[in-house]
Structures are given as C-alpha cells and as structure tokens.
mmCIF file of C-alpha atoms and ligand atoms in Angstrom:
data_model
loop_
_atom_site.group_PDB
_atom_site.id
_atom_site.type_symbol
_atom_site.label_atom_id
_atom_site.label_comp_id
_atom_site.label_asym_id
_atom_site.label_seq_id
_atom_site.Cartn_x
_atom_site.Cartn_y
_atom_site.Cartn_z
ATOM 1 C CA MET A 1 -0.132 -0.122 0.356
ATOM 2 C CA VAL A 2 1.086 3.281 -1.465
ATOM 3 C CA ILE A 3 0.487 7.330 -0.166
ATOM 4 C CA LEU A 4 1.712 10.311 -1.172
ATOM 5 C CA GLY A 5 0.943 12.935 -0.118
ATOM 6 C CA ALA A 6 1.499 13.498 3.961
ATOM 7 C CA GLY A 7 -1.326 16.001 4.909
ATOM 8 C CA PRO A 8 -4.112 15.450 6.774
ATOM 9 C CA ALA A 9 -4.653 12.507 4.074
ATOM 10 C CA GLY A 10 -2.245 10.681 3.934
ATOM 11 C CA LEU A 11 -1.737 10.524 7.917
ATOM 12 C CA VAL A 12 -4.777 10.141 9.248
ATOM 13 C CA LEU A 13 -5.084 7.179 6.638
ATOM 14 C CA GLY A 14 -1.207 6.141 7.252
ATOM 15 C CA ASN A 15 -2.347 5.616 11.167
ATOM 16 C CA LEU A 16 -5.540 3.976 10.613
ATOM 17 C CA LEU A 17 -3.244 1.322 7.982
ATOM 18 C CA HIS A 18 -0.795 0.767 10.391
ATOM 19 C CA ALA A 19 -2.494 0.160 13.566
ATOM 20 C CA ALA A 20 -4.497 -2.352 11.840
ATOM 21 C CA GLY A 21 -1.800 -4.686 10.245
ATOM 22 C CA VAL A 22 -1.869 -3.498 6.578
ATOM 23 C CA GLY A 23 1.682 -2.125 5.496
ATOM 24 C CA CYS A 24 2.224 0.214 4.297
ATOM 25 C CA VAL A 25 4.635 3.548 3.221
ATOM 26 C CA VAL A 26 3.944 7.419 2.914
ATOM 27 C CA LEU A 27 5.927 9.184 0.778
ATOM 28 C CA GLU A 28 6.338 13.164 0.794
ATOM 29 C CA ARG A 29 7.683 15.751 -0.978
ATOM 30 C CA ALA A 30 8.235 17.506 0.850
ATOM 31 C CA THR A 31 10.949 17.795 4.445
ATOM 32 C CA PRO A 32 10.372 16.965 8.463
ATOM 33 C CA ALA A 33 9.935 20.203 9.679
ATOM 34 C CA GLN A 34 8.840 22.346 6.489
ATOM 35 C CA LEU A 35 5.672 19.503 7.335
ATOM 36 C CA ARG A 36 5.499 21.040 11.238
ATOM 37 C CA THR A 37 5.916 24.187 10.582
ATOM 38 C CA ARG A 38 2.901 24.947 7.374
ATOM 39 C CA GLN A 39 0.654 27.214 8.130
ATOM 40 C CA ARG A 40 -2.740 26.013 6.722
ATOM 41 C CA ALA A 41 -6.499 25.379 8.330
ATOM 42 C CA GLY A 42 -7.147 24.701 12.355
ATOM 43 C CA PHE A 43 -11.036 24.408 12.919
ATOM 44 C CA LEU A 44 -11.875 21.072 13.494
ATOM 45 C CA ALA A 45 -15.554 19.971 13.245
ATOM 46 C CA ALA A 46 -16.882 17.713 16.150
ATOM 47 C CA ASN A 47 -16.824 15.143 14.092
ATOM 48 C CA THR A 48 -13.464 15.774 12.824
ATOM 49 C CA VAL A 49 -12.747 15.225 16.333
ATOM 50 C CA ARG A 50 -14.584 12.535 16.780
ATOM 51 C CA ILE A 51 -12.965 9.951 14.011
ATOM 52 C CA LEU A 52 -9.269 11.482 15.766
ATOM 53 C CA GLU A 53 -10.883 10.547 19.478
ATOM 54 C CA ARG A 54 -11.495 6.611 17.564
ATOM 55 C CA HIS A 55 -8.486 6.091 16.539
ATOM 56 C CA GLY A 56 -6.248 7.130 19.201
ATOM 57 C CA LEU A 57 -5.172 11.097 17.691
ATOM 58 C CA ALA A 58 -6.312 13.466 19.527
ATOM 59 C CA GLY A 59 -3.739 12.871 22.170
ATOM 60 C CA GLY A 60 -3.504 17.048 21.036
ATOM 61 C CA LEU A 61 -5.553 18.443 19.763
ATOM 62 C CA HIS A 62 -7.591 17.419 23.609
ATOM 63 C CA ARG A 63 -4.092 19.666 24.936
ATOM 64 C CA HIS A 64 -4.539 22.137 22.783
ATOM 65 C CA GLY A 65 -7.123 22.587 20.855
ATOM 66 C CA ARG A 66 -10.086 25.117 22.438
ATOM 67 C CA THR A 67 -13.235 25.437 22.087
ATOM 68 C CA HIS A 68 -15.193 28.063 19.551
ATOM 69 C CA ALA A 69 -18.630 27.906 19.467
ATOM 70 C CA THR A 70 -20.028 31.512 18.069
ATOM 71 C CA CYS A 71 -19.516 33.807 14.934
ATOM 72 C CA GLU A 72 -20.304 36.887 14.418
ATOM 73 C CA PHE A 73 -21.559 39.438 11.315
ATOM 74 C CA ARG A 74 -20.322 42.582 10.557
ATOM 75 C CA THR A 75 -22.687 44.751 7.918
ATOM 76 C CA GLU A 76 -24.075 46.681 6.454
ATOM 77 C CA ASP A 77 -27.129 46.530 8.367
ATOM 78 C CA GLY A 78 -25.347 45.971 11.376
ATOM 79 C CA ARG A 79 -23.780 43.292 13.422
ATOM 80 C CA PHE A 80 -25.583 40.191 15.111
ATOM 81 C CA ARG A 81 -23.830 36.568 16.488
ATOM 82 C CA LEU A 82 -24.323 33.538 16.461
ATOM 83 C CA ASP A 83 -24.135 30.538 18.643
ATOM 84 C CA TYR A 84 -23.265 27.879 15.830
ATOM 85 C CA GLY A 85 -22.130 25.856 18.868
ATOM 86 C CA HIS A 86 -25.442 25.401 20.916
ATOM 87 C CA LEU A 87 -28.313 25.606 18.345
ATOM 88 C CA GLY A 88 -30.124 23.536 16.895
ATOM 89 C CA ARG A 89 -27.891 20.724 16.426
ATOM 90 C CA GLY A 90 -25.313 22.325 15.322
ATOM 91 C CA GLU A 91 -21.685 21.770 18.028
ATOM 92 C CA PRO A 92 -18.643 23.177 17.964
ATOM 93 C CA HIS A 93 -15.517 23.541 16.609
ATOM 94 C CA THR A 94 -11.673 22.685 17.583
ATOM 95 C CA VAL A 95 -9.448 25.143 17.111
ATOM 96 C CA TYR A 96 -6.517 23.288 16.975
ATOM 97 C CA PRO A 97 -3.567 24.866 14.097
ATOM 98 C CA GLN A 98 -2.955 21.991 10.672
ATOM 99 C CA HIS A 99 -0.036 22.227 11.359
ATOM 100 C CA LEU A 100 0.111 21.002 14.946
ATOM 101 C CA LEU A 101 -2.427 17.625 14.453
ATOM 102 C CA VAL A 102 -0.337 16.938 11.503
ATOM 103 C CA THR A 103 2.588 17.083 13.605
ATOM 104 C CA ASP A 104 0.796 14.636 15.958
ATOM 105 C CA LEU A 105 -0.209 12.036 13.470
ATOM 106 C CA LEU A 106 3.886 12.010 11.629
ATOM 107 C CA THR A 107 4.553 11.815 15.201
ATOM 108 C CA GLN A 108 2.416 8.921 16.253
ATOM 109 C CA TYR A 109 2.937 7.298 12.938
ATOM 110 C CA GLN A 110 6.498 7.010 12.734
ATOM 111 C CA ASP A 111 6.468 5.733 16.285
ATOM 112 C CA ALA A 112 3.879 3.398 15.378
ATOM 113 C CA GLY A 113 6.382 1.931 13.628
ATOM 114 C CA GLY A 114 5.238 3.605 10.516
ATOM 115 C CA THR A 115 7.203 4.554 7.514
ATOM 116 C CA VAL A 116 7.077 7.981 5.871
ATOM 117 C CA LEU A 117 10.159 9.365 3.678
ATOM 118 C CA PHE A 118 10.872 12.776 3.167
ATOM 119 C CA GLY A 119 12.053 13.995 -0.046
ATOM 120 C CA THR A 120 10.987 11.180 -1.936
ATOM 121 C CA GLU A 121 8.520 12.888 -5.183
ATOM 122 C CA ALA A 122 5.953 11.352 -6.477
ATOM 123 C CA VAL A 123 6.219 11.312 -10.584
ATOM 124 C CA THR A 124 4.353 9.172 -11.923
ATOM 125 C CA VAL A 125 1.465 6.293 -10.642
ATOM 126 C CA GLN A 126 1.645 4.190 -13.079
ATOM 127 C CA GLY A 127 -0.107 0.502 -13.563
ATOM 128 C CA LEU A 128 -3.439 1.677 -13.247
ATOM 129 C CA ASP A 129 -4.818 -0.863 -15.731
ATOM 130 C CA GLY A 130 -3.730 -3.204 -13.284
ATOM 131 C CA THR A 131 -3.429 -5.178 -9.660
ATOM 132 C CA ARG A 132 -0.265 -3.421 -8.937
ATOM 133 C CA PRO A 133 0.509 -0.121 -9.706
ATOM 134 C CA THR A 134 4.363 1.063 -9.574
ATOM 135 C CA VAL A 135 4.950 4.338 -7.891
ATOM 136 C CA THR A 136 8.171 5.827 -9.802
ATOM 137 C CA VAL A 137 9.940 8.876 -7.290
ATOM 138 C CA ARG A 138 12.093 11.353 -7.432
ATOM 139 C CA ASP A 139 14.344 11.614 -4.186
ATOM 140 C CA ALA A 140 15.741 15.264 -2.896
ATOM 141 C CA ASP A 141 19.253 14.357 -5.028
ATOM 142 C CA GLY A 142 16.527 13.336 -8.375
ATOM 143 C CA ARG A 143 17.710 10.169 -7.917
ATOM 144 C CA PRO A 144 14.937 7.902 -9.229
ATOM 145 C CA GLY A 145 13.386 5.434 -6.991
ATOM 146 C CA ARG A 146 9.868 3.613 -7.869
ATOM 147 C CA TRP A 147 7.221 1.899 -4.985
ATOM 148 C CA GLN A 148 4.684 -0.514 -5.796
ATOM 149 C CA GLY A 149 2.003 -1.812 -3.548
ATOM 150 C CA ARG A 150 -2.326 -3.706 -4.636
ATOM 151 C CA TYR A 151 -3.395 0.254 -4.068
ATOM 152 C CA VAL A 152 -2.613 3.514 -3.725
ATOM 153 C CA ALA A 153 -4.106 6.243 -2.273
ATOM 154 C CA GLY A 154 -3.618 9.981 -3.195
ATOM 155 C CA CYS A 155 -3.501 11.818 -1.004
ATOM 156 C CA ASP A 156 -0.832 14.321 -2.427
ATOM 157 C CA GLY A 157 -3.634 18.246 -2.846
ATOM 158 C CA ARG A 158 -4.377 18.984 -6.634
ATOM 159 C CA HIS A 159 -1.215 19.165 -8.244
ATOM 160 C CA GLY A 160 0.218 16.269 -6.840
ATOM 161 C CA ALA A 161 0.695 13.088 -8.636
ATOM 162 C CA ALA A 162 -1.937 11.637 -8.209
ATOM 163 C CA ARG A 163 -4.033 13.769 -9.886
ATOM 164 C CA ARG A 164 -2.121 13.893 -13.414
ATOM 165 C CA SER A 165 -1.725 10.239 -13.110
ATOM 166 C CA LEU A 166 -5.783 10.042 -14.187
ATOM 167 C CA PRO A 167 -5.786 8.687 -17.533
ATOM 168 C CA PRO A 168 -7.711 10.747 -20.326
ATOM 169 C CA GLY A 169 -10.921 11.110 -19.920
ATOM 170 C CA SER A 170 -10.809 7.853 -16.857
ATOM 171 C CA VAL A 171 -12.501 10.803 -13.924
ATOM 172 C CA ARG A 172 -14.863 14.266 -14.384
ATOM 173 C CA ARG A 173 -14.087 17.129 -12.817
ATOM 174 C CA HIS A 174 -16.450 19.115 -11.935
ATOM 175 C CA HIS A 175 -14.523 22.841 -11.429
ATOM 176 C CA LEU A 176 -15.864 26.402 -9.827
ATOM 177 C CA ASP A 177 -14.449 29.500 -10.414
ATOM 178 C CA HIS A 178 -15.976 31.646 -6.913
ATOM 179 C CA GLY A 179 -14.654 34.724 -8.907
ATOM 180 C CA VAL A 180 -13.251 36.157 -5.941
ATOM 181 C CA SER A 181 -10.170 36.237 -4.439
ATOM 182 C CA TRP A 182 -8.704 36.379 -0.904
ATOM 183 C CA LEU A 183 -5.387 37.183 0.952
ATOM 184 C CA GLY A 184 -4.105 35.602 3.459
ATOM 185 C CA LEU A 185 -2.095 36.288 6.447
ATOM 186 C CA LEU A 186 -1.439 35.209 9.851
ATOM 187 C CA ALA A 187 -0.786 38.159 12.313
ATOM 188 C CA GLU A 188 0.716 37.608 15.299
ATOM 189 C CA ALA A 189 -1.633 39.644 17.937
ATOM 190 C CA PRO A 190 -4.097 37.631 20.009
ATOM 191 C CA PRO A 191 -7.736 38.117 18.407
ATOM 192 C CA SER A 192 -9.433 40.539 18.271
ATOM 193 C CA LEU A 193 -13.510 39.351 18.583
ATOM 194 C CA ASP A 194 -14.049 36.274 20.062
ATOM 195 C CA ALA A 195 -15.796 34.708 17.542
ATOM 196 C CA VAL A 196 -14.605 33.470 14.358
ATOM 197 C CA GLY A 197 -15.938 37.608 12.406
ATOM 198 C CA TYR A 198 -17.123 38.315 9.049
ATOM 199 C CA ALA A 199 -16.989 41.588 7.787
ATOM 200 C CA VAL A 200 -19.858 41.905 4.636
ATOM 201 C CA HIS A 201 -18.514 45.681 3.344
ATOM 202 C CA GLU A 202 -18.533 46.667 -0.100
ATOM 203 C CA ARG A 203 -15.116 47.504 -0.576
ATOM 204 C CA GLY A 204 -14.765 43.694 0.208
ATOM 205 C CA PHE A 205 -14.986 40.947 2.376
ATOM 206 C CA ALA A 206 -12.904 40.502 5.650
ATOM 207 C CA GLY A 207 -12.674 37.327 8.518
ATOM 208 C CA HIS A 208 -11.439 36.480 11.780
ATOM 209 C CA MET A 209 -10.185 33.686 12.616
ATOM 210 C CA ALA A 210 -8.837 32.984 15.871
ATOM 211 C CA ARG A 211 -5.652 30.243 15.238
ATOM 212 C CA THR A 212 -3.793 30.394 19.592
ATOM 213 C CA PRO A 213 -3.677 33.175 21.669
ATOM 214 C CA ASP A 214 -1.177 34.314 19.671
ATOM 215 C CA VAL A 215 -1.320 34.629 16.839
ATOM 216 C CA THR A 216 -5.019 35.004 14.832
ATOM 217 C CA ARG A 217 -5.444 34.576 10.984
ATOM 218 C CA TYR A 218 -7.790 37.036 9.042
ATOM 219 C CA TYR A 219 -8.801 36.757 5.393
ATOM 220 C CA LEU A 220 -9.313 40.536 2.971
ATOM 221 C CA GLN A 221 -11.422 39.436 -0.446
ATOM 222 C CA CYS A 222 -8.788 41.426 -2.541
ATOM 223 C CA GLU A 223 -8.161 42.141 -6.529
ATOM 224 C CA ARG A 224 -8.626 38.878 -9.047
ATOM 225 C CA GLY A 225 -4.426 39.355 -9.393
ATOM 226 C CA SER A 226 -3.082 40.841 -6.632
ATOM 227 C CA THR A 227 1.009 39.622 -4.505
ATOM 228 C CA PRO A 228 1.214 39.643 -1.248
ATOM 229 C CA ASP A 229 3.018 42.626 -2.266
ATOM 230 C CA ASP A 230 1.008 44.985 -3.022
ATOM 231 C CA TRP A 231 0.166 44.659 1.074
ATOM 232 C CA PRO A 232 2.313 45.632 3.012
ATOM 233 C CA ASP A 233 0.655 45.264 6.335
ATOM 234 C CA ASP A 234 -0.200 48.607 7.157
ATOM 235 C CA ARG A 235 -2.756 49.152 4.793
ATOM 236 C CA ILE A 236 -3.989 45.144 5.384
ATOM 237 C CA TRP A 237 -4.573 46.751 8.827
ATOM 238 C CA ASP A 238 -5.991 49.803 7.289
ATOM 239 C CA GLU A 239 -8.931 48.262 5.508
ATOM 240 C CA LEU A 240 -9.257 44.982 7.593
ATOM 241 C CA ALA A 241 -10.607 48.365 10.338
ATOM 242 C CA LEU A 242 -12.489 49.742 7.243
ATOM 243 C CA ARG A 243 -14.604 46.045 6.988
ATOM 244 C CA MET A 244 -14.707 45.356 9.627
ATOM 245 C CA ARG A 245 -16.122 47.837 11.016
ATOM 246 C CA ALA A 246 -13.515 48.795 14.000
ATOM 247 C CA ALA A 247 -15.203 52.223 14.479
ATOM 248 C CA ASP A 248 -18.590 50.603 15.334
ATOM 249 C CA HIS A 249 -17.495 47.610 17.290
ATOM 250 C CA GLY A 250 -13.865 48.206 18.037
ATOM 251 C CA PRO A 251 -9.669 48.440 16.847
ATOM 252 C CA LEU A 252 -8.668 45.407 15.807
ATOM 253 C CA ARG A 253 -6.254 43.675 18.165
ATOM 254 C CA ARG A 254 -2.286 44.332 15.822
ATOM 255 C CA GLY A 255 0.875 43.119 15.065
ATOM 256 C CA PRO A 256 3.226 42.051 12.586
ATOM 257 C CA VAL A 257 1.637 39.932 9.411
ATOM 258 C CA LEU A 258 3.601 36.463 9.581
ATOM 259 C CA ASP A 259 2.524 34.663 5.790
ATOM 260 C CA ARG A 260 0.711 36.151 3.672
ATOM 261 C CA THR A 261 -0.074 35.269 0.623
ATOM 262 C CA VAL A 262 -3.201 35.403 -1.768
ATOM 263 C CA VAL A 263 -5.479 32.079 -2.874
ATOM 264 C CA HIS A 264 -8.067 32.222 -6.340
ATOM 265 C CA LEU A 265 -11.140 30.777 -4.692
ATOM 266 C CA GLU A 266 -11.742 27.515 -6.785
ATOM 267 C CA SER A 267 -13.366 23.997 -6.119
ATOM 268 C CA ASP A 268 -13.666 21.162 -7.897
ATOM 269 C CA VAL A 269 -14.903 17.934 -7.569
ATOM 270 C CA LEU A 270 -13.634 14.702 -9.476
ATOM 271 C CA GLU A 271 -15.872 11.839 -9.767
ATOM 272 C CA PRO A 272 -15.281 9.128 -10.239
ATOM 273 C CA LEU A 273 -12.231 9.145 -6.975
ATOM 274 C CA ARG A 274 -10.842 5.985 -7.610
ATOM 275 C CA HIS A 275 -9.793 4.590 -11.067
ATOM 276 C CA GLY A 276 -8.691 0.672 -10.875
ATOM 277 C CA PRO A 277 -6.177 0.735 -7.430
ATOM 278 C CA LEU A 278 -5.473 4.831 -7.433
ATOM 279 C CA LEU A 279 -8.359 5.603 -4.577
ATOM 280 C CA LEU A 280 -8.270 9.593 -4.036
ATOM 281 C CA ALA A 281 -8.794 11.689 -0.685
ATOM 282 C CA GLY A 282 -7.989 14.855 0.815
ATOM 283 C CA ASP A 283 -7.415 18.151 -1.464
ATOM 284 C CA ALA A 284 -6.661 15.649 -4.114
ATOM 285 C CA ALA A 285 -9.930 14.204 -4.437
ATOM 286 C CA SER A 286 -11.247 17.683 -3.998
ATOM 287 C CA LEU A 287 -10.815 21.665 -3.561
ATOM 288 C CA ILE A 288 -13.582 23.060 -2.038
ATOM 289 C CA SER A 289 -13.106 27.290 -0.796
ATOM 290 C CA PRO A 290 -11.686 28.007 2.820
ATOM 291 C CA SER A 291 -15.321 29.688 3.133
ATOM 292 C CA ALA A 292 -16.677 27.393 5.496
ATOM 293 C CA ALA A 293 -13.263 26.145 6.818
ATOM 294 C CA LYS A 294 -14.241 22.020 5.097
ATOM 295 C CA GLY A 295 -10.669 21.135 3.741
ATOM 296 C CA ALA A 296 -9.702 19.456 6.757
ATOM 297 C CA ASN A 297 -12.565 17.955 7.478
ATOM 298 C CA LEU A 298 -13.308 16.945 4.517
ATOM 299 C CA ALA A 299 -9.872 14.798 4.434
ATOM 300 C CA VAL A 300 -9.534 13.515 7.689
ATOM 301 C CA LEU A 301 -13.583 11.986 6.824
ATOM 302 C CA GLU A 302 -12.765 10.679 3.007
ATOM 303 C CA ALA A 303 -8.919 9.071 5.396
ATOM 304 C CA GLU A 304 -11.227 6.613 7.776
ATOM 305 C CA VAL A 305 -14.037 6.189 4.610
ATOM 306 C CA LEU A 306 -10.541 4.748 2.366
ATOM 307 C CA ALA A 307 -9.342 2.708 5.601
ATOM 308 C CA ARG A 308 -12.314 0.514 6.223
ATOM 309 C CA ALA A 309 -12.325 0.170 3.213
ATOM 310 C CA LEU A 310 -9.011 -0.844 2.466
ATOM 311 C CA VAL A 311 -9.014 -2.955 5.861
ATOM 312 C CA ASP A 312 -11.497 -5.119 4.619
ATOM 313 C CA ASP A 313 -9.823 -6.002 1.439
ATOM 314 C CA LEU A 314 -6.644 -6.687 2.149
ATOM 315 C CA ARG A 315 -7.261 -8.038 5.539
ATOM 316 C CA HIS A 316 -10.988 -9.967 5.174
ATOM 317 C CA GLY A 317 -10.957 -10.257 1.684
ATOM 318 C CA ALA A 318 -13.922 -7.734 1.304
ATOM 319 C CA PRO A 319 -13.520 -6.122 -1.623
ATOM 320 C CA GLU A 320 -17.239 -3.844 -1.446
ATOM 321 C CA GLY A 321 -16.092 -0.580 0.546
ATOM 322 C CA ILE A 322 -13.623 -0.512 -2.283
ATOM 323 C CA ALA A 323 -16.095 -1.022 -4.868
ATOM 324 C CA ARG A 324 -18.636 2.496 -2.578
ATOM 325 C CA TYR A 325 -15.467 4.878 -1.394
ATOM 326 C CA SER A 326 -16.189 6.937 -4.289
ATOM 327 C CA ASP A 327 -20.604 7.469 -3.983
ATOM 328 C CA ARG A 328 -19.840 7.927 -0.096
ATOM 329 C CA CYS A 329 -17.237 9.783 0.302
ATOM 330 C CA LEU A 330 -18.812 11.755 -3.339
ATOM 331 C CA HIS A 331 -22.701 12.121 -0.872
ATOM 332 C CA HIS A 332 -19.764 14.209 2.350
ATOM 333 C CA ILE A 333 -18.203 16.431 -0.594
ATOM 334 C CA TRP A 334 -21.394 17.916 -2.398
ATOM 335 C CA ARG A 335 -22.869 18.739 0.720
ATOM 336 C CA ALA A 336 -20.008 20.529 1.964
ATOM 337 C CA GLN A 337 -19.029 22.087 -1.533
ATOM 338 C CA GLU A 338 -23.183 23.313 -1.512
ATOM 339 C CA PHE A 339 -22.725 24.694 2.148
ATOM 340 C CA SER A 340 -19.792 26.627 0.988
ATOM 341 C CA ARG A 341 -20.362 27.640 -2.492
ATOM 342 C CA TRP A 342 -23.979 29.446 0.062
ATOM 343 C CA MET A 343 -21.311 31.035 2.188
ATOM 344 C CA VAL A 344 -19.824 33.023 -0.793
ATOM 345 C CA ARG A 345 -22.533 33.590 -1.641
ATOM 346 C CA LEU A 346 -23.350 35.464 1.793
ATOM 347 C CA LEU A 347 -19.689 37.080 2.286
ATOM 348 C CA HIS A 348 -19.158 39.165 -0.836
ATOM 349 C CA VAL A 349 -21.096 42.251 -1.999
ATOM 350 C CA ALA A 350 -21.755 41.346 -6.079
ATOM 351 C CA PRO A 351 -19.947 44.494 -7.822
ATOM 352 C CA GLY A 352 -23.317 46.115 -9.487
ATOM 353 C CA SER A 353 -23.064 48.451 -12.484
ATOM 354 C CA ASP A 354 -22.713 51.759 -12.155
ATOM 355 C CA GLY A 355 -23.398 51.846 -8.761
ATOM 356 C CA VAL A 356 -27.232 50.011 -8.234
ATOM 357 C CA PRO A 357 -26.452 46.382 -6.539
ATOM 358 C CA PRO A 358 -27.289 44.001 -8.703
ATOM 359 C CA PHE A 359 -30.557 41.128 -7.895
ATOM 360 C CA HIS A 360 -28.557 38.274 -6.751
ATOM 361 C CA ASP A 361 -27.295 41.035 -3.990
ATOM 362 C CA HIS A 362 -30.396 41.905 -2.985
ATOM 363 C CA LEU A 363 -30.637 38.377 -2.288
ATOM 364 C CA ARG A 364 -27.861 37.963 -0.275
ATOM 365 C CA ARG A 365 -29.084 40.284 2.472
ATOM 366 C CA SER A 366 -31.728 39.402 2.478
ATOM 367 C CA ARG A 367 -30.500 35.513 2.907
ATOM 368 C CA LEU A 368 -28.564 37.511 6.199
ATOM 369 C CA ALA A 369 -31.788 38.736 7.703
ATOM 370 C CA SER A 370 -32.608 35.346 7.230
ATOM 371 C CA LEU A 371 -29.770 34.207 9.199
ATOM 372 C CA ARG A 372 -30.324 37.520 11.540
ATOM 373 C CA THR A 373 -34.131 36.697 12.121
ATOM 374 C CA SER A 374 -35.196 33.457 11.778
ATOM 375 C CA ARG A 375 -34.889 30.567 14.243
ATOM 376 C CA SER A 376 -34.948 27.909 11.775
ATOM 377 C CA CYS A 377 -32.595 29.365 9.614
ATOM 378 C CA GLN A 378 -30.322 30.090 12.538
ATOM 379 C CA HIS A 379 -30.555 25.953 12.912
ATOM 380 C CA TRP A 380 -30.189 25.042 9.130
ATOM 381 C CA PHE A 381 -26.944 26.936 9.353
ATOM 382 C CA ALA A 382 -25.133 25.787 12.587
ATOM 383 C CA GLU A 383 -25.478 21.652 11.393
ATOM 384 C CA GLN A 384 -24.505 22.658 7.989
ATOM 385 C CA TYR A 385 -21.519 24.587 9.181
ATOM 386 C CA ALA A 386 -20.597 23.091 11.965
ATOM 387 C CA GLY A 387 -20.768 18.814 10.181
ATOM 388 C CA VAL A 388 -18.757 17.843 8.468
HETATM 389 N N1 APR B 1 4.881 13.605 -3.991
HETATM 390 C C1 APR B 1 5.242 13.126 -2.793
HETATM 391 N N2 APR B 1 4.474 14.227 -1.307
HETATM 392 C C2 APR B 1 4.111 15.713 -2.487
HETATM 393 C C3 APR B 1 3.461 15.348 -3.500
HETATM 394 C C4 APR B 1 4.484 14.483 -4.590
HETATM 395 N N3 APR B 1 4.398 14.573 -6.481
HETATM 396 N N4 APR B 1 3.212 16.712 -4.210
HETATM 397 C C5 APR B 1 2.966 17.497 -2.669
HETATM 398 N N5 APR B 1 3.213 16.321 -2.050
HETATM 399 C C6 APR B 1 2.791 16.249 -0.359
HETATM 400 C C7 APR B 1 2.164 18.265 0.023
HETATM 401 O O1 APR B 1 4.150 18.132 0.228
HETATM 402 C C8 APR B 1 1.375 17.853 1.436
HETATM 403 O O2 APR B 1 1.975 17.635 2.821
HETATM 404 O O3 APR B 1 1.540 16.397 -0.437
HETATM 405 C C9 APR B 1 0.622 17.068 0.796
HETATM 406 C C10 APR B 1 -0.382 17.376 0.981
HETATM 407 O O4 APR B 1 -1.638 17.742 2.442
HETATM 408 P P1 APR B 1 -2.332 18.651 1.977
HETATM 409 O O5 APR B 1 -2.733 19.589 0.690
HETATM 410 O O6 APR B 1 -2.470 19.135 3.184
HETATM 411 O O7 APR B 1 -3.770 17.577 1.451
HETATM 412 P P2 APR B 1 -4.814 17.101 2.217
HETATM 413 O O8 APR B 1 -3.659 16.157 2.815
HETATM 414 O O9 APR B 1 -5.601 16.573 0.723
HETATM 415 O O10 APR B 1 -5.489 17.633 3.115
HETATM 416 C C11 APR B 1 -6.410 18.594 2.917
HETATM 417 O O11 APR B 1 -5.637 20.245 4.682
HETATM 418 O O12 APR B 1 -4.885 21.595 4.009
HETATM 419 C C12 APR B 1 -5.827 21.705 4.772
HETATM 420 O O13 APR B 1 -7.693 23.017 4.230
HETATM 421 C C13 APR B 1 -6.111 22.811 3.410
HETATM 422 O O14 APR B 1 -8.286 21.369 2.167
HETATM 423 C C14 APR B 1 -6.952 21.442 2.848
HETATM 424 C C15 APR B 1 -6.691 20.566 3.392
#
C-alpha cells in the first residue's frame, strides 16, 4: 500500500492502516521541518474530533485545542452573533492549528513503526489497469526510485502526482470558479474577537479566525491577480479596520503580519474518486473554498472511510467498501461544497454596475436578514457550518 502525501488525509490513513496491520509507506516530498511548520487550516468539526478520538489520534488537540462556538457577522445592516455550537444540531469547532495536528499524526505514525520517506516526490503512478500499480519517485538528490503496492492512495493534493496520473477521460472534473480572491494572512496578534468574524462590506469581505492566543488568521478579499507584495502591513490593518467597522465595534489588535498568501477561490470535485487501484482523498479528491473551513475536515473523514475499505479488502477479502468508497465520499463532498458556495455568495457583495446593486446582491442581504432573524435558518446554518 503506497500513500502519496503526508497531510491530514495521508497521515490519518497511514495511522489507521498501520494500526490494522496493513503494510504501507507514506511518500512525502517535503521535509519534516516544512511539514511541522506549514500553516494551513485549523478549524476541526466535532465529527473530525470524534474520528481522531476513535483512533487515539486526538491527544494533542485535547491538550492544546480550544473550542469555538460563536460567529459574528458585521454587515451594512448591522452586527449579529450566532452561537452555532448550541443552536439546533450544531456543535462547536475545535481550534487547533493544522501544523500541530500534522505533527501529532506524524509522531504517532512513526512511533508506531510507520514509514514516511521525506524529500521523496512522487512523479507518476503507473500500471493503473492492473493490480500492482507502480509509483515512480525522485528523491531529494534527484535519484529515481519505484514503489509498488496493491493500492495507491493519492493524498498529495490538487497538484500532486495522483491527479496527474489519471488517464484522460477516466474521471470527470466538476469545477467552479467563485470569482473572488482572498489575501490570507497570519498576524502575530491576539484575536480581536471571541468569535469567528465575517465582515461583509462594499469594499470587500474580511474574515477573522483565531488560531492561538497569540496568532490570528485574517482574510481580506482582494482584486484578482493581486500579489502579497501589494499588501504591506499598514494597508492590511487599515483595510481590515475599515471592513470590520472597527470604528463601530472596537479596534483590532494589531501586530506584525507573519505570513501572507493570495488564493483565488475555486472548487472542484473529481468523479469518481478512484481509477482502478488508485484512490483519491483530501484535496486530491476535491478542492473546496476556505469560506466554511471544510477542507481538512473532509480530508480526515475521507481517510477514515478509505482506511476501513482498504482494511476490509486487504485483511478480510471483502472488496465492497472499495467499490462504494467514491459514492460514499462524494455524498459528503457535495454537501460541503454546496454550503461552502452558499457562504461565498453570503459574504461577498456583488459588484453592481453604475452603483446599482444587482439582483443577487439583494438576495445576499435577504439571506443575511433570514440568518439574523429566523431561528430555523439559524439551526440550519449551525448544522451545516459545524458539520461534515
Ligand atoms: N509527491 C509527494 N508528496 C507530495 C506531492 C508529490 N508529488 N505533491 C504534494 N505532496 C504532499 C504535500 O507536500 C503535502 O504535504 O502532499 C501533501 C498534501 O497535503 P495537503 O495539501 O494538506 O492535503 P490533504 O491531506 O488533502 O488536506 C487537505 O487540509 O491543508 C488543509 O484545508 C486544507 O483542504 C486542505 C486540506
């Protein structure tokens, strides 16, 4: 069994397979230091925590994670808060930076005797028409190598070797360009709110998400094609203050910006999530916009479904789980994609021509009004927002 990628999907899968006695190797092009410091997501849904707890992988998040159950919307029609963790079937998130989770998963996998080859880039996955696929690799010195297994799990993201190796026409790619770009940044400053902040503003969206007591994740909608260099610290903080209406709701706690990247919001879903002995999970299976913090949660869920299917086949000779893997995960993926798209449409003011807001901008304001006033809408939101 060969796993490509040591992100949340690859490492949860590796831990579960190793624990079930299935021989596997994880091929990861990054170094351990890069993996342990790469800042990514950090909002774990309650179901994700339950999955990690089920497999003894939740020690770190229980020690250092913090629950989060409230979000605050700041709009042209005022401010309101939703205690989503206690509304309807909503549950709180656990805020636990992903690089810490990846570090935990890596440590537990290696301590249990699992094998990760760092600095090892998968180049192609061959032999997909048979039952012994081969992964060709290149090590840090450029030396070629090959790995074979009964299955290959593509957990190497949207630009990885797994996707590249899918024969043309073997899967359909459903793609959506949301038409907005975000500047994602990490500030060395304590959170400015005790909630996830969503600011909807005619100048553009701004978001606030705690990461640790001393570091806060912010998002700023920016022009398509912007680069991080267009955004010096002062411009970032002034724009955040404007869009989060700091004059009305209180100042932001400023600090040096540690990391800034521009991401263009797009989503895609491959269908099916499998071609022969190659199975996809995480971003390799589907890319989701960061608007509802679903990516890492889907990756963990898919890894557990895939692990169960592989163990059933490889240890118990029952291939049904592998046959059903794609349909089972696509059901969850499409629900997460639908809510993520709903959030994108909720948070971004549609640019009107000659200052007249277009029809669907009135729909946006109406959705926000429903979210502010309707209990049933709030219950629906809570279930979608915190669930996977
Ligand atoms: N060979 C080996 N490793 C590779 C290759 C390759 N060709 N290409 C990518 N990788 C590695 C990357 O270095 C990374 O460590 O695969 C790993 C993929 O990890 P993630 O991008 O975190 O993907 P995944 O596990 O699917 O988690 C997806 O987590 O990062 C959050 O919210 C984000 O939606 C995303 C989710």
